[in-house]
Structures are given as structure tokens and as C-alpha cells.
């Protein structure tokens, strides 16, 4: 019943969370690692539209994205 060899399936996901605690923003999103580009773009658009701040995809990637176990 133990199937140790099945650990090849990805068990991690990417999560992005908006860090603007000041404004009480609770924006958070999780996607599969394959979807990273889309995740970064959505987060960037969110920060731009909701907080009026210009951020690059790189900044989002470095500061807001974390890998989580699922
Ligand atoms: Zn936000």
C-alpha cells in the first residue's frame, strides 16, 4: 500500500501574497509552478490597480512569491 515511488508528481505550488499590510489588503493567489508568468502578471496588475504602485515582474518575483507545499 505504500507507494513511495509516486513522489514524482509535483507537490509544490507558487503563492503570491500582497504585502501592503498598511492598507489591510489580503490579496493572495496560488498557482502551479508552470503558471508562474501569469501569476506574476496578475499580482503586478493588482498592485498597480489597487495600490497605484508601479512594480516590475522581477520585484514581484523576488519579494512576494514563495513556494509552498500542497
Ligand atoms: Zn494588495
Coordinates of N, CA and C and ligand atoms in Angstrom, one line a residue:
X1 N 0.8 -1.2 0.0 CA 0.0 0.0 0.0 C 0.9 1.3 0.0
X2 N 2.1 1.1 0.5 CA 2.9 2.3 0.4 C 3.5 2.4 -1.0
X3 N 3.3 3.5 -1.6 CA 3.8 3.7 -2.9 C 4.8 4.9 -2.9
X4 N 6.0 4.7 -2.5 CA 7.0 5.7 -2.3 C 7.4 6.3 -3.7
X5 N 7.3 5.5 -4.7 CA 7.8 5.9 -6.0 C 6.9 6.9 -6.7
X6 N 5.8 7.2 -6.1 CA 4.9 8.2 -6.7 C 5.2 9.6 -6.4
X7 N 6.3 9.8 -5.8 CA 6.6 11.2 -5.3 C 7.1 12.1 -6.5
X8 N 7.0 11.6 -7.7 CA 7.4 12.4 -8.8 C 6.4 13.5 -9.2
X9 N 5.2 13.3 -8.8 CA 4.2 14.4 -9.1 C 4.6 15.6 -8.2
X10 N 4.4 16.7 -8.8 CA 4.8 17.9 -8.1 C 3.9 18.2 -6.9
X11 N 4.5 18.5 -5.8 CA 3.7 18.7 -4.6 C 3.9 20.2 -4.1
X12 N 4.5 21.0 -5.0 CA 4.7 22.4 -4.6 C 3.9 23.3 -5.5
X13 N 3.5 24.4 -5.0 CA 2.8 25.4 -5.8 C 3.5 26.8 -5.5
X14 N 3.1 27.7 -6.3 CA 3.6 29.1 -6.1 C 2.5 29.9 -5.5
X15 N 2.9 30.7 -4.5 CA 1.9 31.6 -3.9 C 2.4 33.0 -3.9
X16 N 1.5 33.9 -4.2 CA 1.9 35.3 -4.1 C 0.9 36.0 -3.2
X17 N 1.5 36.8 -2.3 CA 0.6 37.5 -1.3 C 1.0 39.0 -1.4
X18 N 0.0 39.8 -1.3 CA 0.2 41.2 -1.4 C 0.6 41.7 0.0
X19 N 1.7 42.4 0.1 CA 2.3 42.7 1.4 C 1.9 44.1 2.0
X20 N 1.0 44.7 1.4 CA 0.6 46.0 1.8 C -0.3 46.0 3.1
X21 N 0.3 45.6 4.2 CA -0.4 45.4 5.4 C -1.1 46.7 5.9
X22 N -0.5 47.8 5.5 CA -1.0 49.1 5.9 C -2.4 49.3 5.4
X23 N -2.7 48.9 4.2 CA -4.0 49.1 3.7 C -4.9 47.9 4.0
X24 N -4.4 47.0 4.7 CA -5.2 45.8 5.0 C -5.6 44.9 3.9
X25 N -4.8 45.0 2.9 CA -5.0 44.1 1.7 C -4.7 42.7 2.0
X26 N -5.6 41.8 1.6 CA -5.5 40.4 1.8 C -5.4 39.6 0.5
X27 N -5.0 40.3 -0.6 CA -4.8 39.7 -1.8 C -3.8 38.5 -1.7
X28 N -4.3 37.3 -2.2 CA -3.4 36.2 -2.2 C -3.8 35.2 -3.3
X29 N -2.8 34.6 -3.9 CA -3.2 33.8 -5.0 C -2.2 32.6 -5.1
X30 N -2.7 31.5 -5.5 CA -1.8 30.3 -5.6 C -2.0 29.7 -7.0
X31 N -0.9 29.3 -7.6 CA -1.0 28.6 -8.9 C 0.1 27.5 -9.0
X32 N 0.0 26.7 -10.0 CA 1.0 25.7 -10.2 C 2.3 26.4 -10.8
X33 N 3.4 25.8 -10.6 CA 4.7 26.4 -10.9 C 4.7 26.7 -12.4
X34 N 4.1 25.9 -13.2 CA 4.0 26.2 -14.7 C 3.4 27.5 -15.0
X35 N 2.6 28.0 -14.1 CA 1.8 29.2 -14.4 C 2.4 30.5 -13.8
X36 N 3.7 30.4 -13.6 CA 4.4 31.5 -12.9 C 4.2 32.8 -13.6
X37 N 4.4 32.8 -14.9 CA 4.3 34.1 -15.6 C 3.0 34.8 -15.4
X38 N 1.9 34.0 -15.5 CA 0.6 34.5 -15.3 C 0.4 35.0 -13.8
X39 N 0.9 34.3 -12.9 CA 0.8 34.7 -11.5 C 1.5 36.1 -11.3
X40 N 2.7 36.2 -11.9 CA 3.4 37.5 -11.7 C 2.7 38.6 -12.3
X41 N 2.1 38.4 -13.5 CA 1.3 39.5 -14.2 C 0.1 39.9 -13.4
X42 N -0.6 38.9 -12.9 CA -1.8 39.2 -12.1 C -1.5 40.0 -10.9
X43 N -0.4 39.6 -10.2 CA 0.0 40.3 -9.0 C 0.4 41.7 -9.3
X44 N 1.2 41.8 -10.4 CA 1.6 43.2 -10.8 C 0.4 44.1 -11.1
X45 N -0.5 43.5 -11.8 CA -1.7 44.3 -12.2 C -2.5 44.7 -10.9
X46 N -2.5 43.8 -10.0 CA -3.2 44.0 -8.7 C -2.6 45.2 -8.0
X47 N -1.3 45.2 -7.8 CA -0.6 46.2 -7.1 C -0.8 47.6 -7.8
X48 N -0.7 47.5 -9.1 CA -0.8 48.7 -9.9 C -2.2 49.3 -9.8
X49 N -3.2 48.5 -9.9 CA -4.6 48.9 -9.9 C -5.1 49.3 -8.5
X50 N -4.8 48.4 -7.6 CA -5.4 48.6 -6.2 C -4.5 49.5 -5.4
X51 N -3.2 49.6 -5.6 CA -2.4 50.4 -4.8 C -1.7 51.5 -5.5
X52 N -1.9 51.6 -6.8 CA -1.3 52.7 -7.6 C 0.2 52.7 -7.6
X53 N 0.8 51.5 -7.4 CA 2.2 51.4 -7.4 C 2.7 50.7 -8.7
X54 N 3.8 51.2 -9.2 CA 4.4 50.5 -10.4 C 5.5 49.5 -9.9
X55 N 5.3 48.3 -10.2 CA 6.3 47.3 -9.8 C 6.6 46.4 -11.0
X56 N 7.8 45.9 -11.0 CA 8.2 45.0 -12.1 C 7.9 43.6 -11.8
X57 N 7.9 42.8 -12.8 CA 7.6 41.3 -12.6 C 8.8 40.8 -11.7
X58 N 10.0 41.3 -11.9 CA 11.1 40.8 -11.1 C 10.9 41.2 -9.6
X59 N 10.4 42.3 -9.3 CA 10.1 42.7 -7.9 C 9.1 41.8 -7.3
X60 N 8.1 41.6 -8.0 CA 7.0 40.7 -7.6 C 7.6 39.3 -7.3
X61 N 8.4 38.8 -8.2 CA 9.0 37.5 -8.1 C 9.9 37.5 -6.8
X62 N 10.7 38.5 -6.6 CA 11.7 38.5 -5.5 C 11.0 38.7 -4.2
X63 N 10.0 39.5 -4.1 CA 9.5 40.0 -2.8 C 8.2 39.3 -2.4
X64 N 7.5 38.8 -3.4 CA 6.1 38.3 -3.0 C 5.8 36.9 -3.2
X65 N 6.7 36.3 -4.1 CA 6.4 34.9 -4.4 C 7.1 33.9 -3.5
X66 N 6.4 32.9 -3.1 CA 7.0 31.9 -2.3 C 6.5 30.5 -2.8
X67 N 7.3 29.5 -2.6 CA 7.0 28.2 -2.9 C 6.3 27.5 -1.7
X68 N 5.2 26.9 -1.9 CA 4.5 26.3 -0.8 C 4.2 24.8 -1.1
X69 N 4.2 24.0 -0.1 CA 3.8 22.6 -0.2 C 2.3 22.5 -0.3
X70 N 1.9 21.6 -1.2 CA 0.4 21.5 -1.3 C 0.0 20.0 -1.0
Ligands
LIG1 ZN1 -2.9 44.4 -2.5

